[in-house]
XYZ file of C-alpha atoms in Angstrom:
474
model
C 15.322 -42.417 1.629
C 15.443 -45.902 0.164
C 12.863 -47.851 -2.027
C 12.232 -51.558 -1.501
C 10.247 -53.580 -3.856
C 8.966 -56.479 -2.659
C 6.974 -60.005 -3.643
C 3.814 -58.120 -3.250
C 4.393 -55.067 -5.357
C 4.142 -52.579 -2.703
C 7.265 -50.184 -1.934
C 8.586 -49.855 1.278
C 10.197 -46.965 2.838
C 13.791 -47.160 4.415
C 14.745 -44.490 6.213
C 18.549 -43.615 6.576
C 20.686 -45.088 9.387
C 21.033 -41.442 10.890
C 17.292 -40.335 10.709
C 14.670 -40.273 13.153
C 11.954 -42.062 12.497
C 8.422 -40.296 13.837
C 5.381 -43.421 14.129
C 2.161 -41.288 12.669
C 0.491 -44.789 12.903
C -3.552 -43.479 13.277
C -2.703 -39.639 13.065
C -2.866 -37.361 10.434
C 0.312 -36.102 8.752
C -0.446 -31.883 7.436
C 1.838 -29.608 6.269
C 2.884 -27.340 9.053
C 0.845 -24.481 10.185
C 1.348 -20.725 8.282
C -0.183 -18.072 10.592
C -0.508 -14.873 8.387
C -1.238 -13.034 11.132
C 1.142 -12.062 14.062
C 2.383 -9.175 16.050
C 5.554 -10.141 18.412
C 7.355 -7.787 20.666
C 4.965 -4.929 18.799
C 4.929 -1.694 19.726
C 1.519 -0.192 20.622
C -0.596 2.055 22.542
C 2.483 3.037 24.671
C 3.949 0.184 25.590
C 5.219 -3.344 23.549
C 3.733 -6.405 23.391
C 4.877 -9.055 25.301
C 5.562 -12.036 23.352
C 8.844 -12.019 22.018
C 10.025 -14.016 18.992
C 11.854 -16.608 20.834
C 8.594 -17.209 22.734
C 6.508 -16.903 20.625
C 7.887 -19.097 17.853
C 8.519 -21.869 20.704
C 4.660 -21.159 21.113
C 3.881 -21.917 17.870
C 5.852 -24.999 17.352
C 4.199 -26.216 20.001
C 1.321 -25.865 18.247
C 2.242 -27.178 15.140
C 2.912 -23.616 13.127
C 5.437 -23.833 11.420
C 5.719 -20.222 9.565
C 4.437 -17.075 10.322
C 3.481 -13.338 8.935
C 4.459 -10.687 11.142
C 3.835 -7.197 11.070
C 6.936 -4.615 11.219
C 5.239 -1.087 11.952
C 7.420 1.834 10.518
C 9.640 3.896 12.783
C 8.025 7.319 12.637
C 6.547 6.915 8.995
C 10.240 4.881 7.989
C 9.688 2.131 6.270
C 13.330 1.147 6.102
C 13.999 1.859 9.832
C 10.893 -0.496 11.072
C 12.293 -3.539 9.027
C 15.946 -2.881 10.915
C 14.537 -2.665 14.128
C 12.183 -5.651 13.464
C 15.311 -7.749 12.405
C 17.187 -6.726 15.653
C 13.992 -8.575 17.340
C 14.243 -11.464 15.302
C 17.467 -12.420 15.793
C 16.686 -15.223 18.586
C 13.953 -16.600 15.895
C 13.861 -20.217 16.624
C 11.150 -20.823 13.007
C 10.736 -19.534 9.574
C 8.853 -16.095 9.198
C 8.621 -13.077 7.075
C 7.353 -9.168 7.481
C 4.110 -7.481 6.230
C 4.735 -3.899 6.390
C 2.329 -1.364 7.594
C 2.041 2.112 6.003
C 0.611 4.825 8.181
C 1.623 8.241 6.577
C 2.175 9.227 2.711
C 4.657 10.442 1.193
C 7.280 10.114 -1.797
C 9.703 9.100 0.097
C 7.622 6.397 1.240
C 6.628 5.284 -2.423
C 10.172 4.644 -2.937
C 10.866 3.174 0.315
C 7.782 0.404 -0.884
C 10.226 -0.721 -3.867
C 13.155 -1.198 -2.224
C 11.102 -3.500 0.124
C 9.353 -5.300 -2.031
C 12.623 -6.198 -3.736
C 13.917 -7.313 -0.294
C 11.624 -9.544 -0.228
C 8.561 -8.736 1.398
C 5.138 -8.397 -0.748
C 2.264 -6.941 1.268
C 1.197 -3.877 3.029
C -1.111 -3.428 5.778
C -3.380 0.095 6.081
C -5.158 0.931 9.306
C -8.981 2.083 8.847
C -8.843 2.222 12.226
C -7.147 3.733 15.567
C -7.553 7.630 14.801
C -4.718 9.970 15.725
C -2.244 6.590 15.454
C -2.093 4.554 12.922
C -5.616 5.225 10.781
C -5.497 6.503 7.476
C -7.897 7.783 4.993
C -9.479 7.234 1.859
C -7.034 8.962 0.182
C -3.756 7.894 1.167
C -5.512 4.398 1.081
C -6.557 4.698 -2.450
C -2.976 6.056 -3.166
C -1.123 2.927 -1.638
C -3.517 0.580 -3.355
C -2.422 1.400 -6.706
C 1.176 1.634 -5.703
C 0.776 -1.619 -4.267
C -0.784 -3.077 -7.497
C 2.203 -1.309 -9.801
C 5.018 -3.147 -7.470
C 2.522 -6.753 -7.411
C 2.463 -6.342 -3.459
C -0.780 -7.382 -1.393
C -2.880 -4.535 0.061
C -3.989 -5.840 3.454
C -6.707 -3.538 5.527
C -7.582 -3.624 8.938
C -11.669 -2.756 8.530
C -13.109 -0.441 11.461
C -14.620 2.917 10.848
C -11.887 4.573 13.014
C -13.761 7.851 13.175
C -17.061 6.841 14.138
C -15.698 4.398 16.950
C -13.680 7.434 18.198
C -17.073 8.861 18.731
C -18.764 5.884 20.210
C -15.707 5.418 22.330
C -16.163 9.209 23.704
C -19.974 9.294 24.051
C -19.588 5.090 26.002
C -16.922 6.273 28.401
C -18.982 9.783 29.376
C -22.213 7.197 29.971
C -20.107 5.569 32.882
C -18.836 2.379 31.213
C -15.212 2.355 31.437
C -14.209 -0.829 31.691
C -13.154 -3.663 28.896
C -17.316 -4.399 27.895
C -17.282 -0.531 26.979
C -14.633 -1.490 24.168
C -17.552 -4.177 22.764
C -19.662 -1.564 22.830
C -18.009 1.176 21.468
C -16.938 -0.872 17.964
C -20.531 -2.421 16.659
C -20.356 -4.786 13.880
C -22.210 -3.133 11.823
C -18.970 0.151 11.535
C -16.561 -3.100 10.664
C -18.835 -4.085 7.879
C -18.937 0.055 6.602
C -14.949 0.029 6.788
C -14.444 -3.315 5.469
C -17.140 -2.103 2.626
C -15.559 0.871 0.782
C -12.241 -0.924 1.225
C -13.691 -3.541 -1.003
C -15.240 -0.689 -3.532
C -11.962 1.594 -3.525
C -10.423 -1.765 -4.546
C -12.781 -1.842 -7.503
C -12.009 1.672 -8.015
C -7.899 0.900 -8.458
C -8.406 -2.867 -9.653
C -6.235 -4.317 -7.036
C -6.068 -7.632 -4.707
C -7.367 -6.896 -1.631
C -6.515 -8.793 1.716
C -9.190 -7.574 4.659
C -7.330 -8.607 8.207
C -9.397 -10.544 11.522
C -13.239 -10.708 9.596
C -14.985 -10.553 13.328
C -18.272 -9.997 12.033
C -21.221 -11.579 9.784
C -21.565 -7.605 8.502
C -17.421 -7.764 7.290
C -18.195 -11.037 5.833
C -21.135 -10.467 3.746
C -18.902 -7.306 2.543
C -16.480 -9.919 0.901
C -19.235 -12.324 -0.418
C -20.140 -9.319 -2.461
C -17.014 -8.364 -3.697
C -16.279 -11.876 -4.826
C -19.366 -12.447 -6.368
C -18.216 -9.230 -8.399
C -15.060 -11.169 -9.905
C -12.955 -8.853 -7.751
C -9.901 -10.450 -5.836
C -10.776 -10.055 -2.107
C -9.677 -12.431 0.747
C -10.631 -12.839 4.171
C -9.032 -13.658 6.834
C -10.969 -15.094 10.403
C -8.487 -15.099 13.617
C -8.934 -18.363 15.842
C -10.342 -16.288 18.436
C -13.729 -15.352 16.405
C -14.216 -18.785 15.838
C -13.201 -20.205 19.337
C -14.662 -16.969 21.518
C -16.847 -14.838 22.025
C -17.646 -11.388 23.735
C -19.178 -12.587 27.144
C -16.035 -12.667 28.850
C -15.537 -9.016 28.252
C -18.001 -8.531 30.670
C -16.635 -10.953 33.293
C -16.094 -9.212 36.664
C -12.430 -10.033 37.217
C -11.141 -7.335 35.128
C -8.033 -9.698 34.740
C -9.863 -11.875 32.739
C -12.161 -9.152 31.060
C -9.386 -7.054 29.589
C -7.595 -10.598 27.997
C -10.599 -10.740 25.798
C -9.903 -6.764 24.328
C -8.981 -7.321 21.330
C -10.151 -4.532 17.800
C -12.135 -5.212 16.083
C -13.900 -6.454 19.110
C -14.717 -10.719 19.949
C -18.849 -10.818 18.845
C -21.560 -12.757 19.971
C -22.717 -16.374 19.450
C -24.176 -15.513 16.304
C -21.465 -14.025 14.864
C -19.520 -16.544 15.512
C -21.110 -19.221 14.130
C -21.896 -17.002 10.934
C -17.813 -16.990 10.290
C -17.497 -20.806 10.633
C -20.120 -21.573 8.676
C -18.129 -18.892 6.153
C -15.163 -20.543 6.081
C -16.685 -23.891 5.640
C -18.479 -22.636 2.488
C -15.398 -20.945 1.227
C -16.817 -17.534 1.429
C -14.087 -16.650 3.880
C -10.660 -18.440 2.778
C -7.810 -18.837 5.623
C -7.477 -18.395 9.201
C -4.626 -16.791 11.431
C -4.336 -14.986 14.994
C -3.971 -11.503 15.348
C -1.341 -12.767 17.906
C -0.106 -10.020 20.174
C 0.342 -10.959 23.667
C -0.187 -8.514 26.354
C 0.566 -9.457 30.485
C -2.110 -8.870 32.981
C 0.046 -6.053 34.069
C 0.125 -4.231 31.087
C -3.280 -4.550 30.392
C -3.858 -3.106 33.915
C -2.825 -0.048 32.461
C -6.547 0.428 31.030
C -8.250 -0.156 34.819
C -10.446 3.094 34.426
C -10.621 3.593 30.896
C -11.022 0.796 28.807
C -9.581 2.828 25.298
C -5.941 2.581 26.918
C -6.298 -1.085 27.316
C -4.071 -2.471 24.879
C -5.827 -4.396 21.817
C -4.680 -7.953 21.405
C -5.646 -11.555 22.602
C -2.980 -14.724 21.913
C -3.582 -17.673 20.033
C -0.577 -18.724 17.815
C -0.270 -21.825 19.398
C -3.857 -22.805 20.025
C -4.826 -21.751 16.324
C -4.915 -25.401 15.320
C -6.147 -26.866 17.919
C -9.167 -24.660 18.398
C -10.045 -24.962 14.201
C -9.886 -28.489 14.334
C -12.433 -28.023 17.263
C -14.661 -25.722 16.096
C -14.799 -26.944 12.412
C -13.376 -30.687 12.135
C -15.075 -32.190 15.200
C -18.208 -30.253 14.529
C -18.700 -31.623 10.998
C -18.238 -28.106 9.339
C -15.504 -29.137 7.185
C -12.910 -32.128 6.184
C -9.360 -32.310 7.430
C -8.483 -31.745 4.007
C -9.980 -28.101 3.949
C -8.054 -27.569 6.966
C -4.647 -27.726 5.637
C -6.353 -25.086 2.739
C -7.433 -23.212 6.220
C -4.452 -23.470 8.332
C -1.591 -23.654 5.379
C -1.864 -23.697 2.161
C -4.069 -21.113 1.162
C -1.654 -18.774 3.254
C 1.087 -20.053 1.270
C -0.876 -19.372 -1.444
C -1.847 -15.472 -1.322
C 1.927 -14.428 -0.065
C 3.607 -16.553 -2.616
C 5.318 -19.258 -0.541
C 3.515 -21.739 -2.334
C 5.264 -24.505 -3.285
C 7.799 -24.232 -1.021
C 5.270 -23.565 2.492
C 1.690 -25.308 2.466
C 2.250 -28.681 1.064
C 3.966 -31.860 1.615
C 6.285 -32.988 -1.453
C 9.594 -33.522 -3.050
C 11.379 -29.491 -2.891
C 8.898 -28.040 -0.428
C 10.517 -27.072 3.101
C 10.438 -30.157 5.634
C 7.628 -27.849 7.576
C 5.276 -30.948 9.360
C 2.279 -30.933 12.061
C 1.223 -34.623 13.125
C -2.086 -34.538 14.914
C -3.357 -37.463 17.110
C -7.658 -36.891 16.543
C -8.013 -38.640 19.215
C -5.913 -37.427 21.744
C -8.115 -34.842 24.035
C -6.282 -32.123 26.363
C -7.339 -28.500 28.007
C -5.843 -25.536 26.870
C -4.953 -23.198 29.757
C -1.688 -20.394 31.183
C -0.567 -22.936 32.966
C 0.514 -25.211 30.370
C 0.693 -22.942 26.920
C 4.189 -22.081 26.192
C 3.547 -18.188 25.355
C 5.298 -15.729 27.627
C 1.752 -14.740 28.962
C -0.036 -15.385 32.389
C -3.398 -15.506 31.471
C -4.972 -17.593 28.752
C -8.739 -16.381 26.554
C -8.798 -19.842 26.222
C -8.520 -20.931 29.572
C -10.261 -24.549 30.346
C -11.357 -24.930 26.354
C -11.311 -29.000 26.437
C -10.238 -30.132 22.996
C -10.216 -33.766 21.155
C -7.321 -33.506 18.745
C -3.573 -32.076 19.247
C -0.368 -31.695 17.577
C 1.366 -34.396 19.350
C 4.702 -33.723 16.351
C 6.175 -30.755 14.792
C 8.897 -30.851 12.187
C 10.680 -27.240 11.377
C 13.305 -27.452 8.680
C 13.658 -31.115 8.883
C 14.494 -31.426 12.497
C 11.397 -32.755 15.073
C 11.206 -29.908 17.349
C 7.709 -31.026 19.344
C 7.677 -33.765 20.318
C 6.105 -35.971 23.248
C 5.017 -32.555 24.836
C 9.011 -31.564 24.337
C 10.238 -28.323 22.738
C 13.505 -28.628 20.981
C 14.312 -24.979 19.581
C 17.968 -23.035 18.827
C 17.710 -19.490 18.793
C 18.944 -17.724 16.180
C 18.152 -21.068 13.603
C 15.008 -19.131 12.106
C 14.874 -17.875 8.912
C 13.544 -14.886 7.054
C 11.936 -16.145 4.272
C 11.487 -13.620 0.676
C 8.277 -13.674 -0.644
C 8.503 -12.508 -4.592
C 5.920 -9.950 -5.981
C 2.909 -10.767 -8.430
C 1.857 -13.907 -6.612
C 0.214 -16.241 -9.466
C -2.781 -16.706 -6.897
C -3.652 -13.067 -6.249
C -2.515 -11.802 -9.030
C -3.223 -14.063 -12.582
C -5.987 -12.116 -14.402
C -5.826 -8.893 -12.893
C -4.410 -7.109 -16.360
C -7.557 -8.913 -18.077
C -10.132 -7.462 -15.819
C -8.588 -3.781 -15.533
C -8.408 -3.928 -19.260
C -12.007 -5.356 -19.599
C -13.923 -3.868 -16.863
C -15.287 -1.009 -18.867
C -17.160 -3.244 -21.953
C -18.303 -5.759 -19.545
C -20.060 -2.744 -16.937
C -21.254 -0.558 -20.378
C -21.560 -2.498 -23.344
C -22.887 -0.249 -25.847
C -19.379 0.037 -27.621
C -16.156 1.525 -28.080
C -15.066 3.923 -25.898
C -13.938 6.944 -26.193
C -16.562 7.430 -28.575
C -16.347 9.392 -31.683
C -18.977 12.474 -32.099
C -19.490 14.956 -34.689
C -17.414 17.944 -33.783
C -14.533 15.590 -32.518
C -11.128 16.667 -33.830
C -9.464 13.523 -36.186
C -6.653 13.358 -38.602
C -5.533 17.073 -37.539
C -8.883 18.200 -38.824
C -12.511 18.886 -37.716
C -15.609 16.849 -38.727
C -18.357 18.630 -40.415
């Protein structure tokens, strides 16, 4: 890029003979979309979902993500074998992304195998509170990987439901009759994902270590995390577009088509829910957004006709994430375009230590760009998303505001409603451990925590009685 200065003192930019030259004339210019949040061509509940990564990246170009966090589940309690099977699904990766890795059984063989990833490159784990007899785990293998977590400077990430009380409530709703997708609404209360997300929070306290709570769905989950911050502890939340654009109604639509799209753990909530988590993130109690992507067909959520706890769990949204944010919380008011590239970028870039390279525009970050027209209105439906999937939760949403320009790696790849993608030109990206953002300060308070909760003194404290010096006090 060339400089001109001219009579007037103002520089003008020349772009090379070679490049293209995008006109943002009127629009605003962000750093491309992170989505921490994704789950493509994962296997669950019996079957895998359908968005692959080809599609699913094209998807979220489209929607100006440009980077995304997705989640490679072990192979039978093998750490090492889920990331080689996860890579053999990447290979057609048309965008940049990188693996959280979830840990579902304990062992010392999978202590080890957490090192050798986190040297690879990846720096956060994900622990299920929920899904009994799959993936759930207890206090005590959850306590254990939070500390091993904190020795290697990974991320503990939890998924907050009560997994054995909503195995109840799922039991005791299906014997009342209700088997279809509202019984999974009703079978996961807010109030068991605000328990869950809860002692996560305190057994963080417990090990002193960052803690990253997954898809806040409720006002109960949220208030959790207020708490814990207002603590000094390190605790993010995440929102998913979907509790912010959605709500539970449709799970009670009934088509069961369009019912079972909505199923998705924990569960869409009401209005007032709803509005409780934009109103968080606009305050900065809750700090990024992602998806929860994982695409499921009509068919395969068909397999749940008669008994809504084999429906598979998972609603879309990685390309209508920044669309329906700048919605729900630019054109309402709720916050400044500013706080949305915190929301939809940089904060993400941020916690998983891709920051400055992902999140921001500026000399040595990655040429990652979203250009969004404000004024540009359009309906998100099936029939024009570029997912894999035949049904849409956000069918007929009418927005004001799209990506109309998506830069990946330097190269415009949305354009003029136009994907441009090469598979195989993504890239795994390696996210070091002991990110600066999670993790500056952490020594101080494990080393402080005791004088500041019981300041009467040094501890352990000396007593008549006490041996000292190899002798006994009188």
């Amino acid at each position: 890029m060339r400089h001109q200065m001219p009579s007037n003192g103002n520089y003008v930019l020349q772009a090379p003979a070679e490049a293209t030259v995008v006109n943002a004339e009127g629009k605003y210019v962000v750093p491309g979309g992170i989505d921490p949040h994704t789950h493509l061509s994962f296997p669950f509940m019996g079957q895998v979902s359908h968005e692959s990564f080809l599609s699913g990246q094209s998807a979220a170009l489209a929607g100006g993500t440009t980077m995304h966090l997705d989640f490679a589940l072990p192979v039978d309690g093998d750490l090492e074998a889920g990331i080689k099977r996860h890579d053999q699904k990447s290979e057609l990766a048309v965008m940049d992304y990188s693996y959280h890795v979830p840990i579902t059984e304990w062992s010392e063989k999978v202590s080890s195998q957490m090192a050798g990833i986190v040297a690879k490159g990846i720096n956060s784990f994900k622990f299920f509170m929920a899904y009994k007899g799959a993936l759930m785990v207890g206090d005590e293998l959850l306590l254990d990987g939070m500390q091993r977590c904190k020795q290697l400077g990974a991320l503990a990430m939890v998924h907050g439901e009560n997994g054995d009380a909503i195995a109840l409530a799922q039991q005791i709703t299906f014997d009342s009759g209700i088997t279809g997708p509202e019984g999974h609404s009703i079978s996961r209360p807010s109030y068991l994902e605000g328990e869950a997300t809860g002692r996560a929070i305190k057994l963080a306290r417990v090990t002193k270590t960052p803690l990253y709570v997954v898809h806040v769905m409720s006002k109960e989950a949220a208030e959790e995390i207020v708490k814990g911050r207002a603590t000094g502890q390190k605790v993010w939340g995440e929102v998913v577009a979907g509790a912010i654009g959605l709500t539970d109604q449709k799970c009670w639509d009934p088509d069961f088509k369009i019912a079972a799209a909505h199923v998705i753990s924990p569960p869409l909530r009401n209005k007032d829910h709803q509005m409780a988590l934009r109103r968080a993130l606009a305050g900065g109690h809750l700090q990024l957004v992602g998806t929860d992507h994982c695409g499921w067909n009509s068919t395969q959520k068909a397999v749940g006709r008669h008994d809504f706890r084999l429906i598979p769990n998972g609603i879309h949204g990685i390309e209508e994430r920044l669309h329906v944010m700048w919605e729900t919380l630019v054109n309402t008011g709720l916050i400044k375009p500013s706080d949305f590239v915190r929301l939809s970028s940089t904060e993400a870039a941020k916690v998983f230590n891709l920051y400055p390279r992902k999140g921001i525009i500026t000399a040595g970050s990655d040429a990652d760009i979203a250009i969004i027209d404000p004024n540009k209105q359009h309906v998100l439906s099936a029939r024009t998303h570029h997912s894999a999937l035949d049904t849409s939760v956000y069918e007929g949403m009418h927005i004001k505001g799209k990506v109309v320009t998506t830069i990946s790696q330097g190269k415009v790849v949305w354009d003029n409603d136009k994907l441009s993608v090469e598979p195989g030109s993504g890239r795994f990206i390696r996210r070091q451990p002991f990110a600066p953002h999670i993790y500056t300060g952490v020594k101080e308070q494990e080393a402080n925590w005791i004088s500041e909760e019981f300041p009467y003194g040094p501890v352990p404290v000396k007593r008549k009685g006490d041996k000292a010096e190899g002798r006994d006090e009188l």
